[in-house]
Tab-separated table of C-alpha atoms in Angstrom:
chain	number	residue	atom	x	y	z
S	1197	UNK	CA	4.581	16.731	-1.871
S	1198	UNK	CA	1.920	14.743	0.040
S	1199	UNK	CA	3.546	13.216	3.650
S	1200	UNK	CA	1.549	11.119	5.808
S	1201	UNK	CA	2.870	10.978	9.696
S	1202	UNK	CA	2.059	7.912	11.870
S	1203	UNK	CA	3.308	9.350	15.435
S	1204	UNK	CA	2.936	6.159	17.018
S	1205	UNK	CA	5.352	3.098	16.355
S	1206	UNK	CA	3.835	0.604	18.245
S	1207	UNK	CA	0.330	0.775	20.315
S	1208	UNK	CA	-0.927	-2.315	22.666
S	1209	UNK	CA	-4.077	-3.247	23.341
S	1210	UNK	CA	-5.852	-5.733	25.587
S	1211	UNK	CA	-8.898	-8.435	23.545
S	1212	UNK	CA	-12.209	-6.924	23.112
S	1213	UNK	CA	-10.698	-3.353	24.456
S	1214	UNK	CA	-10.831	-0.204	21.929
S	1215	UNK	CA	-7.615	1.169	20.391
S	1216	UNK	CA	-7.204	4.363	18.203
S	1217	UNK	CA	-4.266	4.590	15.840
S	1218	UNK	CA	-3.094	7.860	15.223
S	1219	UNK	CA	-2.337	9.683	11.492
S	1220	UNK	CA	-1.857	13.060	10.577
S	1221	UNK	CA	-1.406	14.029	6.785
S	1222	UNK	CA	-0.418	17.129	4.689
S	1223	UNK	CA	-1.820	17.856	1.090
S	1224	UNK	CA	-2.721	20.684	-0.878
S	1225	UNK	CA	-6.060	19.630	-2.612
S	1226	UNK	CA	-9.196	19.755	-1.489
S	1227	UNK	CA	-10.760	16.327	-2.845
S	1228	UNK	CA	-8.595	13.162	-1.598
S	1229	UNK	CA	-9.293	9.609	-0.502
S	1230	UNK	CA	-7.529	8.537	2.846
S	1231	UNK	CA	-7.017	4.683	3.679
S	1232	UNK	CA	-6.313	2.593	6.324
S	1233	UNK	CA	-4.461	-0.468	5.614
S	1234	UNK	CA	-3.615	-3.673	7.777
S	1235	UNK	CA	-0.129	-6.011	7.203
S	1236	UNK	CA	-0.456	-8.634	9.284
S	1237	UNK	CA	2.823	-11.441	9.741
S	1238	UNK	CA	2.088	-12.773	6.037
S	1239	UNK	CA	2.666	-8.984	4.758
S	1240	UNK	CA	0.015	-9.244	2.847
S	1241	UNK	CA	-1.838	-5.477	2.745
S	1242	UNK	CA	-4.989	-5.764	3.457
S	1243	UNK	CA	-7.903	-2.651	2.544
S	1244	UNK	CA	-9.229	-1.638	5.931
S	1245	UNK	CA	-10.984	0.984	5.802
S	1246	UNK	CA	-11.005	4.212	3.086
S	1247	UNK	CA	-12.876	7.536	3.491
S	1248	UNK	CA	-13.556	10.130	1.019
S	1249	UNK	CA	-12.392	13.533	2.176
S	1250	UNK	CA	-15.559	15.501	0.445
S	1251	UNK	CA	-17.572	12.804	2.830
S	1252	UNK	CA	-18.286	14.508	6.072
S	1253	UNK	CA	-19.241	11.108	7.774
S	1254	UNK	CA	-17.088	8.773	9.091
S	1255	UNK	CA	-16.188	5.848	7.624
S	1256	UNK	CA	-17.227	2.670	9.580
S	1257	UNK	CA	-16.361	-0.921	8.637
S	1258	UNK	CA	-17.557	-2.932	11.302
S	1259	UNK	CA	-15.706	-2.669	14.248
S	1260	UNK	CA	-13.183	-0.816	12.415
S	1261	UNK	CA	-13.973	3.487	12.203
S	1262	UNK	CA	-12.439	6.438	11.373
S	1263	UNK	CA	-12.120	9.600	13.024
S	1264	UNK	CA	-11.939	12.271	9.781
S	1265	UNK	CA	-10.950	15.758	10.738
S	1266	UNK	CA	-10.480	17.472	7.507
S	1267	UNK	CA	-9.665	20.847	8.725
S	1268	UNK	CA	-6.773	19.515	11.045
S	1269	UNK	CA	-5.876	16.840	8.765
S	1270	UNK	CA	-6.237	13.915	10.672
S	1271	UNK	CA	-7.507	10.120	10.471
S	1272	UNK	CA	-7.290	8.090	13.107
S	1273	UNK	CA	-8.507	4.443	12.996
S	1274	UNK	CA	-10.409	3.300	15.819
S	1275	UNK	CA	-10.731	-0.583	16.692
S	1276	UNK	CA	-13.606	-1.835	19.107
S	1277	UNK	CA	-13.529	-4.847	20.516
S	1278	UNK	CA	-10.279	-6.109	19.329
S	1279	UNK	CA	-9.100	-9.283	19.113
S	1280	UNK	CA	-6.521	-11.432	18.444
S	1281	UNK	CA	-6.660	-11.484	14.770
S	1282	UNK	CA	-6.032	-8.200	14.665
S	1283	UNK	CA	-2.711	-8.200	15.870
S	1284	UNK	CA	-0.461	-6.655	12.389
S	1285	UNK	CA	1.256	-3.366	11.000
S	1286	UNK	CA	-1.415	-0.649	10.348
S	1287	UNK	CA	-0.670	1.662	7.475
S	1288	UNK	CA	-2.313	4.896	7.066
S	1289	UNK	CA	-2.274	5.987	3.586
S	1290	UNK	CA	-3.747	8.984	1.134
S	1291	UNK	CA	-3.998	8.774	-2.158
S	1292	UNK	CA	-2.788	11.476	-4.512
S	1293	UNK	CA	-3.362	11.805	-8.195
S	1294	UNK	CA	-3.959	8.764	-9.911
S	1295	UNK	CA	-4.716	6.672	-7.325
S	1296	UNK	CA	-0.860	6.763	-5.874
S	1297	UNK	CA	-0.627	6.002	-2.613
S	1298	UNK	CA	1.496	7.640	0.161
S	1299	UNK	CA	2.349	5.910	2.839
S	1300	UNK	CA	2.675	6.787	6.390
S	1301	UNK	CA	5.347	4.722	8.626
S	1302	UNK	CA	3.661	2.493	10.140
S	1303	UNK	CA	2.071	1.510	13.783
S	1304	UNK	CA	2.323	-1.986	14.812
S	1305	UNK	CA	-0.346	-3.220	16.994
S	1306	UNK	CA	0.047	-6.195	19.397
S	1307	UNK	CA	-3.528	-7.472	20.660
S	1308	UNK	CA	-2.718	-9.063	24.584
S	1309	UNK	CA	-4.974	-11.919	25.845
F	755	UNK	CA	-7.464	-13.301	-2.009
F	756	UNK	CA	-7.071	-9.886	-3.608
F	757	UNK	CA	-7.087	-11.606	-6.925
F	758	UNK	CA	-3.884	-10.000	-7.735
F	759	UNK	CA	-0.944	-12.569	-8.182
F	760	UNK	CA	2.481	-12.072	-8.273
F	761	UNK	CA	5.515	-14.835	-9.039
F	762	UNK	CA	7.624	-15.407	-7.668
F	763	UNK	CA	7.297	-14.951	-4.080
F	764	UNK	CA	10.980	-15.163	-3.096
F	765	UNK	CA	13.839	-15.212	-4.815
F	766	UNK	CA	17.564	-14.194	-3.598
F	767	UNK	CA	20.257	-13.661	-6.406
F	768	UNK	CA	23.510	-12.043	-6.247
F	769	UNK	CA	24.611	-8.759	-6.662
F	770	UNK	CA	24.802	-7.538	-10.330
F	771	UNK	CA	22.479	-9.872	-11.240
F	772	UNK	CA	19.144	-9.218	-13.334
F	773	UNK	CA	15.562	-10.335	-12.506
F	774	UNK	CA	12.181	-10.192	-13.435
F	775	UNK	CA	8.866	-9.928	-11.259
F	776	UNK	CA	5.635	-10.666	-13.016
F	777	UNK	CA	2.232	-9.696	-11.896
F	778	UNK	CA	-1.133	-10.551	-12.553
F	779	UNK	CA	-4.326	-7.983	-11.856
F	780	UNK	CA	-7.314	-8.495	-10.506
F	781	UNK	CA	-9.550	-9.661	-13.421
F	782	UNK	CA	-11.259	-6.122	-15.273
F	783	UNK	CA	-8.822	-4.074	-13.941
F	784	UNK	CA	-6.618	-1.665	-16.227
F	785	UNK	CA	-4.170	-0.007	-13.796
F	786	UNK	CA	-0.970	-1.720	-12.310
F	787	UNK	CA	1.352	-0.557	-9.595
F	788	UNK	CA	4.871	-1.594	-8.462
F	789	UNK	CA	5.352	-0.623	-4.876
F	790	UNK	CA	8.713	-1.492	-2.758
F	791	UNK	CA	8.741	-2.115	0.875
F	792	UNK	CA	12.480	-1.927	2.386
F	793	UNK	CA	13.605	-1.793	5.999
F	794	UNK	CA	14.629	2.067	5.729
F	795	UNK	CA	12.185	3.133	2.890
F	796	UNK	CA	9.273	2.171	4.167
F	797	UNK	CA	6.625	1.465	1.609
F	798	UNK	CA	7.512	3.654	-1.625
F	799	UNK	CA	5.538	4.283	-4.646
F	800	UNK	CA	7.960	2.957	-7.771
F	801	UNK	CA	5.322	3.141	-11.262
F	802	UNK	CA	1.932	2.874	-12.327
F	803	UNK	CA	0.857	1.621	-15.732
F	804	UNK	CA	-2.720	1.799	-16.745
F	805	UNK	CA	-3.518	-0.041	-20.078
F	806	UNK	CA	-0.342	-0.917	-21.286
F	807	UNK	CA	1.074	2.901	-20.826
F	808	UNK	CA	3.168	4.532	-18.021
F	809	UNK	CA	1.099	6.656	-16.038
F	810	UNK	CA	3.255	7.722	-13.010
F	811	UNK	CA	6.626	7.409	-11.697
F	812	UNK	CA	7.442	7.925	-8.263
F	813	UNK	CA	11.095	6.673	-6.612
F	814	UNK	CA	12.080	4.256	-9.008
F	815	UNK	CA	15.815	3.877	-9.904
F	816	UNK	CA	17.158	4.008	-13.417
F	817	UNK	CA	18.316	0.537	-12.759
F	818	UNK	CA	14.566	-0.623	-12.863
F	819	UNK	CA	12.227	-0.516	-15.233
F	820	UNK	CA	8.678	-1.983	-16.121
F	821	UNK	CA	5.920	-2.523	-18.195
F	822	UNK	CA	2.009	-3.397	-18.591
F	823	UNK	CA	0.990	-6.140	-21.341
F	824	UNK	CA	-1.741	-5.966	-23.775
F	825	UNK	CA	-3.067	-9.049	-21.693
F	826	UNK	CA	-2.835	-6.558	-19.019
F	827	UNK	CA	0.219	-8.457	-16.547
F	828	UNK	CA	2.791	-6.629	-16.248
F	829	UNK	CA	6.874	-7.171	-14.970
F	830	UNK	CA	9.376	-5.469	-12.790
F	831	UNK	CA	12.378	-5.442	-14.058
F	832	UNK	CA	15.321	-5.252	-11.967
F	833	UNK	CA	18.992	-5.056	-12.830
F	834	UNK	CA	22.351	-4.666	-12.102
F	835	UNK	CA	21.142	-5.514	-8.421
F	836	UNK	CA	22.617	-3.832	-5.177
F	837	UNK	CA	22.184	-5.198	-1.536
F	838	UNK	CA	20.307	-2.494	-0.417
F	839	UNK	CA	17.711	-3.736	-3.068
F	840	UNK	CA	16.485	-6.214	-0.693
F	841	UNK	CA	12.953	-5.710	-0.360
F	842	UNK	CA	9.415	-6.826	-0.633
F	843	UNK	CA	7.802	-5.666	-4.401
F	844	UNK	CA	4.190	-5.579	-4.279
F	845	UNK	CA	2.303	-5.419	-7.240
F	846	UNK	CA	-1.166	-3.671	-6.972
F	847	UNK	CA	-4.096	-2.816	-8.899
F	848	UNK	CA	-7.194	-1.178	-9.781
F	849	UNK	CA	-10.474	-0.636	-12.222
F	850	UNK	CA	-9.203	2.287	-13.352
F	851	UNK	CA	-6.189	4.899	-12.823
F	852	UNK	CA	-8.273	7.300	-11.738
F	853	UNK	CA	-8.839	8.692	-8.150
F	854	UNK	CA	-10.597	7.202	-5.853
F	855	UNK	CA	-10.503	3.898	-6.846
F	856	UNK	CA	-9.454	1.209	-4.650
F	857	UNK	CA	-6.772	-0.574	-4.937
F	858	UNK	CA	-5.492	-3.958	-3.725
F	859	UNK	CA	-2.260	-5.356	-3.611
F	860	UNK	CA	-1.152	-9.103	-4.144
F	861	UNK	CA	1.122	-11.466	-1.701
F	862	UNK	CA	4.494	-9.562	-2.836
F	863	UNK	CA	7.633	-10.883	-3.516
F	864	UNK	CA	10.380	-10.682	-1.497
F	865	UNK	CA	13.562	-10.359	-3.148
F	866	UNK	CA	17.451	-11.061	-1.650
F	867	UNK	CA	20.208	-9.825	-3.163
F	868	UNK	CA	23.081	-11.583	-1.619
């Protein structure tokens, strides 16, 4: 069974500084998508960021990126310049068959001013 | 707006009780999910539907069941309701049920069971 691992509960970070949010996954299969989504106080889940594993490049949706290291199964969302707004739960997540998703735990981000 | 709507968005009933949670896709798209995020679950995978027809089942009790519409919405049904039931339902959906297709989730709605 496909388990995604979010090591880090809760991560700070000061406006317009960088944060990377950590996610480690384990599956079998060698074609997978990997996601990064955002719940902020509404809970609302909001798309972030996806990457497709047979895609060597990284992702990049604005200031939002992704760090993909297939062999060591890893995916860690980086944020530049952060602000305010982006103050919420993170969810890593990877998709198995179908287009199920597995969550990981969770890392909630607070942005300081 | 993700374009996918779910009703209600709260709702607390007792314990034993019965209720239905109705969902809306995103206009065009065939597949529906039913997640459940709870306190000591986390965010769980409960059923997908794509075009009126069960695709996948993940953790969903026996007491729950659902189904996909011709017109596409689709319901949660939920019965004989427990406390630890409590949660936030999100509906969610996508163009097709295949991989790699995105898929957004609506507002949820937050059951209590009381």
């Amino acid at each position: 069974a496909q388990t995604v691992t979010q090591s880090q509960p809760e991560m700070s970070v000061q406006e317009a500084e960088t944060v990377t949010l950590s996610c480690t996954y384990d599956t079998s299969e060698s074609d997978y998508y990997l996601f990064w989504y955002k719940q902020p106080p509404s809970r609302q889940m909001i798309l972030v960021i996806r990457q497709e594993a047979y895609k060597q490049q990284n992702a990049t949706e604005n200031r939002f990126s992704v760090n993909f290291q297939k062999a060591a199964k890893s995916f860690s969302l980086k944020i530049s310049d952060s602000q305010l707004g982006d103050a919420a739960m993170y969810f890593c997540a990877q998709e198995t068959s179908g287009s199920r998703l597995t969550f990981g735990e969770g890392t909630q981000l607070t942005v300081n001013p | 707006d993700s374009g996918v709507t779910q009703t209600p968005k709260h709702l607390i009933t007792a314990t034993g009780q019965r209720v239905t949670l109705r969902c809306s896709p995103r206009s065009g798209d065939l597949s529906v999910y039913w997640y459940q995020q709870s306190l000591d679950q986390g965010l769980q995978f409960l059923i997908q539907y794509y075009n009126g027809e069960e695709r996948a089942k993940g953790n969903i009790l026996e007491r729950f069941s659902a189904q996909q519409f011709p017109d596409l919405h689709s319901e949660l049904n939920l019965s004989s309701l427990e406390l630890g039931d409590s949660a936030l339902y999100f509906c969610a959906s996508s163009p097709l049920g295949s991989s790699g297709n995105t898929i957004y989730f609506g507002e949820g709605s937050w059951l209590t069971v009381v």
